[in-house]
Amino acid sequence: MLSFASDYIEGAHPAILQRLIDTNFEKLSGYGDDRYTESAKEKIKAACGCPGADVWFLVGGTQTNQVIISSLLEANEGVVAADTGHVSLHEAGAIEVTGHKVMNVPGHEGKIWASDLKKMLETYYGDDFHEHMVAPGMVYLSHPTEYGTLYTKAELTAIRDVCRAYDMPLFLDGARLGYGLMTPGTDVTLPDIAELCDVFYIGGTKVGALCGEAVVFTKNNTPKHFLARIKQRGALMAKGRVLGVQFDTLFTDGLYFEIAKHAIDMSVILRGVFREKGYSFSINSPTNQIFVILDDAKAAELSENVVLNFWERLDASRCVYRFATSWATRKEDIDALAELL
Amino acid sequence: MLSFASDYIEGAHPAILQRLIDTNFEKLSGYGDDRYTESAKEKIKAACGCPGADVWFLVGGTQTNQVIISSLLEANEGVVAADTGHVSLHEAGAIEVTGHKVMNVPGHEGKIWASDLKKMLETYYGDDFHEHMVAPGMVYLSHPTEYGTLYTKAELTAIRDVCRAYDMPLFLDGARLGYGLMTPGTDVTLPDIAELCDVFYIGGTKVGALCGEAVVFTKNNTPKHFLARIKQRGALMAKGRVLGVQFDTLFTDGLYFEIAKHAIDMSVILRGVFREKGYSFSINSPTNQIFVILDDAKAAELSENVVLNFWERLDASRCVYRFATSWATRKEDIDALAELL
Amino acid sequence: MLSFASDYIEGAHPAILQRLIDTNFEKLSGYGDDRYTESAKEKIKAACGCPGADVWFLVGGTQTNQVIISSLLEANEGVVAADTGHVSLHEAGAIEVTGHKVMNVPGHEGKIWASDLKKMLETYYGDDFHEHMVAPGMVYLSHPTEYGTLYTKAELTAIRDVCRAYDMPLFLDGARLGYGLMTPGTDVTLPDIAELCDVFYIGGTKVGALCGEAVVFTKNNTPKHFLARIKQRGALMAKGRVLGVQFDTLFTDGLYFEIAKHAIDMSVILRGVFREKGYSFSINSPTNQIFVILDDAKAAELSENVVLNFWERLDASRCVYRFATSWATRKEDIDALAELL
Amino acid sequence: MLSFASDYIEGAHPAILQRLIDTNFEKLSGYGDDRYTESAKEKIKAACGCPGADVWFLVGGTQTNQVIISSLLEANEGVVAADTGHVSLHEAGAIEVTGHKVMNVPGHEGKIWASDLKKMLETYYGDDFHEHMVAPGMVYLSHPTEYGTLYTKAELTAIRDVCRAYDMPLFLDGARLGYGLMTPGTDVTLPDIAELCDVFYIGGTKVGALCGEAVVFTKNNTPKHFLARIKQRGALMAKGRVLGVQFDTLFTDGLYFEIAKHAIDMSVILRGVFREKGYSFSINSPTNQIFVILDDAKAAELSENVVLNFWERLDASRCVYRFATSWATRKEDIDALAELL
């Protein structure tokens, strides 16, 4: 079966597996107190152009969102997110279980607008009884978004400016950050993100690692006792080396960017194939996720040879399916798919 | 430097790493819905002699304790554990953060006694105002304990009988279970544990895996919507294959038991070395953890060549240090240590 | 100063205060285990036409919503409510702090529609990955709503039918229930509510008591260990008599309905005064809350003699203000207000 | 039936009920924003000799403990309390449900010792892995304790000194504070408590009010957004006047102290009666709670005419029963009891 179902259907980049083997019998301390974790942190700080950053490694995306958001919010605060955001919809209540509300603003192709955010804040602070309401305490956005779209630097800056005006941290979920950074036409770089955001993470799980997300606090703003908070959420890996070795490999000689670029190159080809064959897209996503409209007959036919990832029904006879490329996508698989379209 | 600091200072058994490489480019569904996870579950059920069991894979021990305990307790209930238990002391409040009390009974070399448990329950139910108190809702024990000790089958049965009388689930933390099962003289087998406990886990992190704990519900008693609860705690791995492949390897041809036995064989030798050299132990632990009493001068001398794991101060001139063997311990390292003692 | 700012600006109905005095020196057990609490429960069950109901007394509305909702939901579930509902907006996150999401459907003049609810449920259960999402676990509605509107019996029945189809409890917040029941034209009676809802409460705080809400479980469905859950939320009054005596008084000789009717009679007069003087309303609320549009000059003028309760800005020169009548509203105050309009 | 079962078996002091009647029809703002609440705060600050204090009113003791403790602790912290403390045993997990551990030190007749506290802190900070453990974040003590005992000023000062050395707030639960302050021989005054503690509360429920506890933050240390936190815990009374009027009455012309003194005078007489009749006490409590040892035959006989409050079984033939006096205890009831002893 062919599959473009997601960007996490394969294991890890071979260089990572080799590195795990090479370092396997070194006796190292647990919980991230090892030389590879240390080295990975240094390389990430350099890549971010942010020598003062504080870097931590966690296992997965929902866990990372939970740990960061619950650590940054005061008890009476909620996190502002797009109504289509991952924390709003697809984390089974991982934010609420920590006692905090996810406060929705409209998602515009997955993105939040500074103007909506500003309006929410003005409404809140304009209400004499706002202490009877949850206070907007931080902003969550994903880049790329769940719809594969990207913010421009101007859009991010506008959101950051609102955050700063209201003294709220800005948090960027970069589960697919590598793909976003390598997309042609984007004007947002990793150092830009480090400068604009208070905290963000660089996704490993979806960009070549077995697991792992690198959290970056950029403003000397790590929550107090952050290690204890990670431990308390069950998120502290005993063999922290597993994360350290992976990120050290990804950030050696630009591997992370190189494999992300491969995924984007493949997505350009795949998008071209669909376009050429006369298919249209439900959303104009420039990154590694392609949202293709298929009529039901074609979908049924394709599904005999291709694993299809259903996204949503469009109308009585057509649905949207997601096709994702990744660091592991092979050109010959795209060719094989083209034959079937 | 020599190190016997813990049983998680190395990476993973080479067979596991090789298997990750062999399966790396298979395109598999995420979240544990893959063939290796399925196969691992079947093999574990067989090893437990419990075909009706329900098996799940999580990443680490504290996470597993948190997910299981918070899923099994009613809101007004707490978990009963030894005052020396991992959930009582060393999880940074991972149980309390889910809203539940850890209710302590005395630890007797790390073990709880059925009689103490019974007394706690009689006191609780004998109090007319017990609805003003936290109800004992389940029992947690570790086997081996944090002190390397083991329950006998009779002791476990007695605890199980009290649990049954009060309709409380019995949960066994088996972070080091392999080592316990392969200890000479134990009369507790894996099928015994499956029969006596309502839920337990088979530790991978400390017994040869990069990470991973296999949770076994033995009595058709998986909490409803357990997948959602795992997701909600940030504990659902996107690449579930990472856990599936590891446990499938560990439970193929008895590898798990074989490598655990190696650790125990090494611990017998190491314990003999200490004894022979005239050292004594603070506790009579039969498994892979050895608690050795060193005077301060000797400890200072040793620490130039050996990573020492401080356990506790005994008196003005002596401390206890933990030496652990593992699946990865080499005989030549023990010999080298012997030279230094 | 005149004031129609809310329905809780006075103390308690004099009969309640007298009863507190009359019973003051009786020596009674605490925590609701007293004869007055018992008597109040019986009278409420009779008024509900629901002899099998289980009645409890709590102190205030937010507390009651928190205790009920957190007790009825499973960990992976959220409560469905109008986006304008009290639990959605004005409880400072009292639901989320218990770990649960408030899942919004659109409020239509404060009311939820069965059709919106059905659509939410179909979307949820139609999604193959719904275990990655919060499950809709119960429905919250208020009657009267926060906008003073009322459900018809047909509307409530339609919602109840959807709830039943999906096995979800229906919970009705009756903080102002008395006023709703005594509104001319409503076809919803207290026994109807007891039949249609799984749990609801009869508001005391806003209908003549110093404090207190009477929770009614109608379907033999009181959560297990409900007393412990109340205690755990800090909601168990030591002197439970304070609530018992108040509700016993309110449900003796129909006092609750009589004083609620007075408030509605006054609201009819007050609404007539506004209409006669040419004012218009932002919403057509039939109960004791009147939402009047005032231009800014008039509001400034009025506020010299009347406490105004600002609701929302309508446009550049006009705002909405809430005027509420209550059990304590005097006709002469309405006359005095009329002079000023 | 005679009853000395507790100090909350009657309603409220008549002056309070009269004041509620006198102020009943004043139209006042809700949520504590009224003149009586304001006046009560001023009088309490004066009584505490602490003009800079910040005073808040809550409904009951468990609620107050929950709101204060959850507001003062960081996520990774727990509250230190005697193992016999109210928060440790009799609040159904009201602290844990907010995510925090109650960390026990031994209770010595209900009191904690500075030395035990110091030892706990030294152990915690002396452990290299203390970030894997819950951090002691504040100290809770009750005065009088649950056993009716009192701290001396020297004992409180010693505890305060440890707290200060470790930068931990000291919180005093004064549910029965009035009785403690009026006990002959105590050297602890209300201004002493205001000086030594960071936060404490003056109990109303057990000292003459229908309900209510006055929380005093003494060091310009009110948690941020404390109103929102109160609201979020369901602890904000709509008719805040009910608490304001009561405390304003209690702190007018020293009523609080006067009625507390009455209870203590009665307890001296009652204790004398028991002693004279040859009974002994399980604990030497100087305040309004008397713990009397009764043999089972006598208890059975007495219980025909007296409501007995069972405390604990002492041995095969004797139990301890609690007799409490209060602001409402009448000398003739003591005389009647004496007849029966």
Tab-separated table of C-alpha atoms in Angstrom, chain B residues 11-326:
chain	number	residue	atom	x	y	z
B	11	GLY	CA	20.700	2.685	26.105
B	12	ALA	CA	18.805	-0.396	24.924
B	13	HIS	CA	19.534	-4.016	24.282
B	14	PRO	CA	21.152	-4.269	20.822
B	15	ALA	CA	18.387	-6.543	19.549
B	16	ILE	CA	15.927	-3.735	20.124
B	17	LEU	CA	17.976	-1.189	18.237
B	18	GLN	CA	18.422	-3.633	15.369
B	19	ARG	CA	14.680	-4.245	15.244
B	20	LEU	CA	14.003	-0.504	15.106
B	21	ILE	CA	16.299	-0.333	12.099
B	22	ASP	CA	14.739	-3.354	10.414
B	23	THR	CA	11.229	-1.950	10.678
B	24	ASN	CA	12.134	1.701	10.223
B	25	PHE	CA	10.687	2.329	6.786
B	26	GLU	CA	7.497	0.353	7.132
B	27	LYS	CA	4.602	2.755	6.871
B	28	LEU	CA	2.544	2.208	10.000
B	29	SER	CA	-0.429	3.879	11.630
B	30	GLY	CA	0.218	5.938	14.706
B	31	TYR	CA	-0.951	5.798	18.329
B	32	GLY	CA	-0.371	2.074	18.831
B	33	ASP	CA	-2.519	0.930	15.942
B	34	ASP	CA	0.233	-1.065	14.245
B	35	ARG	CA	1.197	-4.705	13.792
B	36	TYR	CA	4.178	-4.648	16.167
B	37	THR	CA	2.160	-3.248	18.997
B	38	GLU	CA	-0.463	-5.882	18.300
B	39	SER	CA	2.105	-8.654	18.271
B	40	ALA	CA	3.738	-7.410	21.465
B	41	LYS	CA	0.378	-7.439	23.230
B	42	GLU	CA	-0.266	-11.038	22.202
B	43	LYS	CA	3.129	-12.174	23.393
B	44	ILE	CA	2.707	-10.452	26.730
B	45	LYS	CA	-0.712	-11.968	27.258
B	46	ALA	CA	0.781	-15.375	26.548
B	47	ALA	CA	3.683	-14.789	28.924
B	48	CYS	CA	1.184	-13.784	31.616
B	49	GLY	CA	-0.926	-16.859	31.016
B	50	CYS	CA	-3.825	-14.453	30.795
B	51	PRO	CA	-5.393	-14.553	27.325
B	52	GLY	CA	-8.163	-12.186	28.381
B	53	ALA	CA	-5.774	-9.466	29.506
B	54	ASP	CA	-5.756	-6.010	27.943
B	55	VAL	CA	-2.284	-4.602	27.309
B	56	TRP	CA	-1.237	-0.971	26.717
B	57	PHE	CA	2.135	0.672	26.278
B	58	LEU	CA	3.211	3.891	27.944
B	59	VAL	CA	6.530	5.725	27.996
B	60	GLY	CA	7.732	5.898	31.614
B	61	GLY	CA	7.042	4.846	35.160
B	62	THR	CA	5.753	8.012	36.787
B	63	GLN	CA	3.527	8.590	33.775
B	64	THR	CA	2.195	5.060	34.046
B	65	ASN	CA	1.484	5.395	37.757
B	66	GLN	CA	-0.292	8.682	37.109
B	67	VAL	CA	-2.437	7.406	34.253
B	68	ILE	CA	-3.443	4.183	35.970
B	69	ILE	CA	-4.128	5.596	39.405
B	70	SER	CA	-6.086	8.607	38.168
B	71	SER	CA	-8.128	6.350	35.902
B	72	LEU	CA	-9.053	3.836	38.564
B	73	LEU	CA	-9.950	6.113	41.459
B	74	GLU	CA	-13.270	7.790	42.086
B	75	ALA	CA	-13.057	11.487	42.973
B	76	ASN	CA	-13.348	10.883	46.714
B	77	GLU	CA	-10.743	8.138	46.798
B	78	GLY	CA	-7.012	7.964	47.388
B	79	VAL	CA	-4.384	5.344	46.673
B	80	VAL	CA	-2.838	3.406	49.543
B	81	ALA	CA	0.926	3.029	49.299
B	82	ALA	CA	3.968	2.446	51.479
B	83	ASP	CA	5.378	5.662	52.887
B	84	THR	CA	8.557	4.746	51.029
B	85	GLY	CA	6.751	4.029	47.763
B	86	HIS	CA	7.708	5.761	44.540
B	87	VAL	CA	4.301	7.432	44.275
B	88	SER	CA	4.632	8.646	47.871
B	89	LEU	CA	7.998	10.293	47.539
B	90	HIS	CA	9.658	10.551	44.186
B	91	GLU	CA	7.114	11.610	41.605
B	92	ALA	CA	6.946	15.327	42.423
B	93	GLY	CA	3.249	15.080	43.253
B	94	ALA	CA	2.184	13.321	40.031
B	95	ILE	CA	-0.685	11.631	41.852
B	96	GLU	CA	-1.848	14.684	43.783
B	97	VAL	CA	-1.842	16.805	40.634
B	98	THR	CA	-4.626	14.531	39.396
B	99	GLY	CA	-6.629	15.374	42.526
B	100	HIS	CA	-5.965	12.305	44.638
B	101	LYS	CA	-4.309	11.668	47.971
B	102	VAL	CA	-1.551	9.139	48.480
B	103	MET	CA	-2.537	7.438	51.734
B	104	ASN	CA	0.456	5.998	53.514
B	105	VAL	CA	0.883	2.780	55.414
B	106	PRO	CA	4.312	1.994	56.892
B	107	GLY	CA	6.869	0.556	54.518
B	108	HIS	CA	8.600	-2.521	55.910
B	109	GLU	CA	11.819	-2.628	53.886
B	110	GLY	CA	9.715	-1.109	51.148
B	111	LYS	CA	6.810	-3.532	51.456
B	112	ILE	CA	3.317	-2.971	52.754
B	113	TRP	CA	1.703	-5.451	55.093
B	114	ALA	CA	-1.795	-6.799	54.674
B	115	SER	CA	-2.369	-6.254	58.384
B	116	ASP	CA	-1.595	-2.515	58.180
B	117	LEU	CA	-3.864	-2.208	55.182
B	118	LYS	CA	-6.668	-4.006	56.968
B	119	LYS	CA	-6.294	-1.772	59.988
B	120	MET	CA	-6.481	1.363	57.849
B	121	LEU	CA	-9.672	0.124	56.222
B	122	GLU	CA	-11.292	-0.875	59.489
B	123	THR	CA	-10.509	2.535	60.947
B	124	TYR	CA	-11.924	4.290	57.921
B	125	TYR	CA	-15.152	2.322	57.707
B	126	GLY	CA	-15.514	2.302	61.480
B	127	ASP	CA	-15.671	6.078	61.579
B	128	ASP	CA	-19.209	7.451	61.376
B	129	PHE	CA	-17.878	10.500	59.614
B	130	HIS	CA	-15.836	8.650	57.030
B	131	GLU	CA	-17.525	10.549	54.225
B	132	HIS	CA	-15.578	13.559	55.537
B	133	MET	CA	-12.382	11.639	54.819
B	134	VAL	CA	-10.624	10.415	51.718
B	135	ALA	CA	-11.688	6.830	51.016
B	136	PRO	CA	-8.969	4.238	50.429
B	137	GLY	CA	-9.741	3.371	46.806
B	138	MET	CA	-6.940	1.144	45.547
B	139	VAL	CA	-3.624	-0.298	46.643
B	140	TYR	CA	-0.260	0.455	45.051
B	141	LEU	CA	2.782	-1.668	45.627
B	142	SER	CA	6.054	-2.116	43.797
B	143	HIS	CA	7.700	-5.473	43.119
B	144	PRO	CA	10.653	-5.332	43.461
B	145	THR	CA	10.232	-2.447	45.882
B	146	GLU	CA	12.296	0.729	45.884
B	147	TYR	CA	14.551	-1.127	48.362
B	148	GLY	CA	15.059	-4.076	46.070
B	149	THR	CA	12.947	-6.397	48.215
B	150	LEU	CA	10.356	-8.890	47.000
B	151	TYR	CA	6.956	-10.006	48.178
B	152	THR	CA	6.305	-13.678	48.645
B	153	LYS	CA	3.295	-15.184	46.976
B	154	ALA	CA	1.687	-15.554	50.389
B	155	GLU	CA	2.216	-11.875	51.171
B	156	LEU	CA	0.764	-10.788	47.851
B	157	THR	CA	-2.179	-13.126	48.330
B	158	ALA	CA	-2.906	-11.705	51.759
B	159	ILE	CA	-2.906	-8.178	50.379
B	160	ARG	CA	-5.073	-9.250	47.472
B	161	ASP	CA	-7.532	-10.822	49.909
B	162	VAL	CA	-7.916	-7.570	51.830
B	163	CYS	CA	-8.358	-5.692	48.557
B	164	ARG	CA	-11.027	-8.109	47.445
B	165	ALA	CA	-12.852	-7.897	50.763
B	166	TYR	CA	-13.063	-4.128	50.378
B	167	ASP	CA	-13.598	-4.139	46.610
B	168	MET	CA	-10.376	-2.245	45.897
B	169	PRO	CA	-8.176	-2.843	42.861
B	170	LEU	CA	-4.632	-4.003	43.506
B	171	PHE	CA	-2.011	-2.316	41.321
B	172	LEU	CA	1.571	-3.544	41.077
B	173	ASP	CA	4.334	-1.245	39.825
B	174	GLY	CA	6.724	-3.528	38.007
B	175	ALA	CA	9.257	-0.974	36.816
B	176	ARG	CA	11.899	-3.605	37.673
B	177	LEU	CA	9.634	-6.616	37.366
B	178	GLY	CA	11.984	-8.675	35.220
B	179	TYR	CA	14.663	-8.535	37.879
B	180	GLY	CA	12.173	-9.601	40.526
B	181	LEU	CA	10.933	-12.543	38.498
B	182	MET	CA	14.444	-13.891	37.876
B	183	THR	CA	15.652	-13.631	41.458
B	184	PRO	CA	16.590	-17.022	42.939
B	185	GLY	CA	14.199	-18.128	45.611
B	186	THR	CA	11.199	-16.036	44.616
B	187	ASP	CA	7.976	-18.012	44.432
B	188	VAL	CA	6.167	-15.315	42.429
B	189	THR	CA	5.782	-15.843	38.688
B	190	LEU	CA	4.418	-13.569	36.014
B	191	PRO	CA	1.166	-15.599	35.800
B	192	ASP	CA	0.869	-15.325	39.595
B	193	ILE	CA	1.033	-11.548	39.312
B	194	ALA	CA	-1.526	-11.560	36.518
B	195	GLU	CA	-3.802	-13.606	38.699
B	196	LEU	CA	-3.327	-11.681	41.935
B	197	CYS	CA	-3.332	-8.130	40.606
B	198	ASP	CA	-6.033	-6.157	38.870
B	199	VAL	CA	-3.482	-4.180	36.940
B	200	PHE	CA	0.291	-4.127	36.820
B	201	TYR	CA	3.054	-3.101	34.519
B	202	ILE	CA	6.118	-4.750	33.111
B	203	GLY	CA	8.968	-2.282	33.124
B	204	GLY	CA	10.935	-1.755	29.957
B	205	THR	CA	12.922	1.394	30.731
B	206	LYS	CA	14.945	-0.317	33.455
B	207	VAL	CA	15.063	-3.719	31.773
B	208	GLY	CA	16.615	-3.204	28.386
B	209	ALA	CA	14.396	-0.778	26.469
B	210	LEU	CA	15.037	2.841	25.528
B	211	CYS	CA	11.749	3.589	27.218
B	212	GLY	CA	8.393	1.940	27.729
B	213	GLU	CA	6.189	0.217	30.271
B	214	ALA	CA	3.652	-2.483	29.391
B	215	VAL	CA	0.427	-2.052	31.348
B	216	VAL	CA	-1.672	-5.186	31.846
B	217	PHE	CA	-5.309	-5.086	32.941
B	218	THR	CA	-6.064	-8.624	33.944
B	219	LYS	CA	-9.695	-8.718	34.961
B	220	ASN	CA	-11.590	-7.285	32.009
B	221	ASN	CA	-11.319	-4.031	33.904
B	222	THR	CA	-9.765	-1.473	31.571
B	223	PRO	CA	-11.119	1.966	32.490
B	224	LYS	CA	-13.647	3.256	30.003
B	225	HIS	CA	-12.182	5.488	27.292
B	226	PHE	CA	-8.693	4.595	28.423
B	227	LEU	CA	-7.184	5.828	25.147
B	228	ALA	CA	-8.716	9.259	25.764
B	229	ARG	CA	-7.362	9.273	29.308
B	230	ILE	CA	-3.879	8.419	28.063
B	231	LYS	CA	-4.125	11.170	25.454
B	232	GLN	CA	-5.410	13.627	28.046
B	233	ARG	CA	-2.354	12.998	30.221
B	234	GLY	CA	-0.025	13.668	27.289
B	235	ALA	CA	1.017	10.022	27.387
B	236	LEU	CA	-0.028	8.790	23.949
B	237	MET	CA	3.001	8.328	21.677
B	238	ALA	CA	2.370	9.383	18.081
B	239	LYS	CA	4.815	6.743	16.889
B	240	GLY	CA	3.386	3.967	19.008
B	241	ARG	CA	5.541	1.574	16.990
B	242	VAL	CA	8.535	2.691	19.074
B	243	LEU	CA	6.994	0.967	22.085
B	244	GLY	CA	5.457	-1.885	20.129
B	245	VAL	CA	8.682	-2.880	18.409
B	246	GLN	CA	10.633	-2.753	21.664
B	247	PHE	CA	8.228	-4.931	23.640
B	248	ASP	CA	7.729	-7.281	20.715
B	249	THR	CA	11.475	-7.811	20.716
B	250	LEU	CA	11.694	-8.198	24.496
B	251	PHE	CA	8.964	-10.833	24.500
B	252	THR	CA	10.311	-12.809	21.552
B	253	ASP	CA	12.174	-15.963	22.583
B	254	GLY	CA	12.205	-14.901	26.209
B	255	LEU	CA	14.678	-12.055	25.744
B	256	TYR	CA	13.135	-10.060	28.608
B	257	PHE	CA	13.697	-12.885	31.070
B	258	GLU	CA	17.120	-13.758	29.719
B	259	ILE	CA	18.517	-10.243	30.119
B	260	ALA	CA	16.884	-9.847	33.520
B	261	LYS	CA	18.533	-13.072	34.597
B	262	HIS	CA	21.878	-11.725	33.475
B	263	ALA	CA	21.437	-8.718	35.744
B	264	ILE	CA	20.588	-10.962	38.673
B	265	ASP	CA	23.564	-13.232	37.977
B	266	MET	CA	25.789	-10.171	37.994
B	267	SER	CA	24.224	-8.913	41.221
B	268	VAL	CA	24.952	-12.226	42.918
B	269	ILE	CA	28.592	-11.876	41.927
B	270	LEU	CA	28.759	-8.235	42.933
B	271	ARG	CA	27.094	-8.875	46.264
B	272	GLY	CA	29.604	-11.663	46.861
B	273	VAL	CA	32.468	-9.313	46.114
B	274	PHE	CA	31.246	-6.799	48.674
B	275	ARG	CA	30.647	-9.475	51.258
B	276	GLU	CA	34.037	-11.028	50.680
B	277	LYS	CA	35.704	-7.666	51.076
B	278	GLY	CA	33.977	-7.217	54.424
B	279	TYR	CA	31.352	-4.667	53.491
B	280	SER	CA	27.893	-4.864	54.906
B	281	PHE	CA	24.501	-3.925	53.573
B	282	SER	CA	21.847	-1.643	54.993
B	283	ILE	CA	19.098	-3.879	53.738
B	284	ASN	CA	18.900	-7.470	52.646
B	285	SER	CA	17.767	-6.952	49.074
B	286	PRO	CA	17.885	-10.045	46.886
B	287	THR	CA	17.403	-8.374	43.494
B	288	ASN	CA	19.590	-6.192	41.291
B	289	GLN	CA	19.926	-3.316	43.743
B	290	ILE	CA	22.551	-3.566	46.469
B	291	PHE	CA	22.639	-1.077	49.331
B	292	VAL	CA	26.208	-0.985	50.576
B	293	ILE	CA	27.508	0.786	53.664
B	294	LEU	CA	30.701	2.744	53.006
B	295	ASP	CA	32.653	4.824	55.458
B	296	ASP	CA	33.246	8.344	54.261
B	297	ALA	CA	36.941	7.914	53.604
B	298	LYS	CA	36.395	4.881	51.425
B	299	ALA	CA	33.574	6.592	49.566
B	300	ALA	CA	35.775	9.575	48.842
B	301	GLU	CA	38.520	7.320	47.571
B	302	LEU	CA	36.196	5.214	45.423
B	303	SER	CA	34.493	8.197	43.892
B	304	GLU	CA	37.624	9.022	41.996
B	305	ASN	CA	37.050	5.978	39.817
B	306	VAL	CA	33.441	5.008	40.362
B	307	VAL	CA	30.206	6.945	39.969
B	308	LEU	CA	28.604	6.557	43.390
B	309	ASN	CA	24.864	6.756	43.954
B	310	PHE	CA	24.328	8.235	47.411
B	311	TRP	CA	21.319	6.756	49.162
B	312	GLU	CA	21.315	8.062	52.726
B	313	ARG	CA	23.546	8.948	55.621
B	314	LEU	CA	23.718	6.255	58.259
B	315	ASP	CA	25.712	7.963	60.962
B	316	ALA	CA	28.459	10.515	61.409
B	317	SER	CA	31.033	8.542	59.432
B	318	ARG	CA	29.085	6.180	57.164
B	319	CYS	CA	26.630	6.377	54.322
B	320	VAL	CA	24.629	3.967	52.220
B	321	TYR	CA	25.270	3.830	48.470
B	322	ARG	CA	23.246	1.988	45.888
B	323	PHE	CA	24.960	-0.314	43.401
B	324	ALA	CA	22.698	-1.658	40.669
B	325	THR	CA	23.343	-4.249	38.024
B	326	SER	CA	21.380	-4.415	34.829
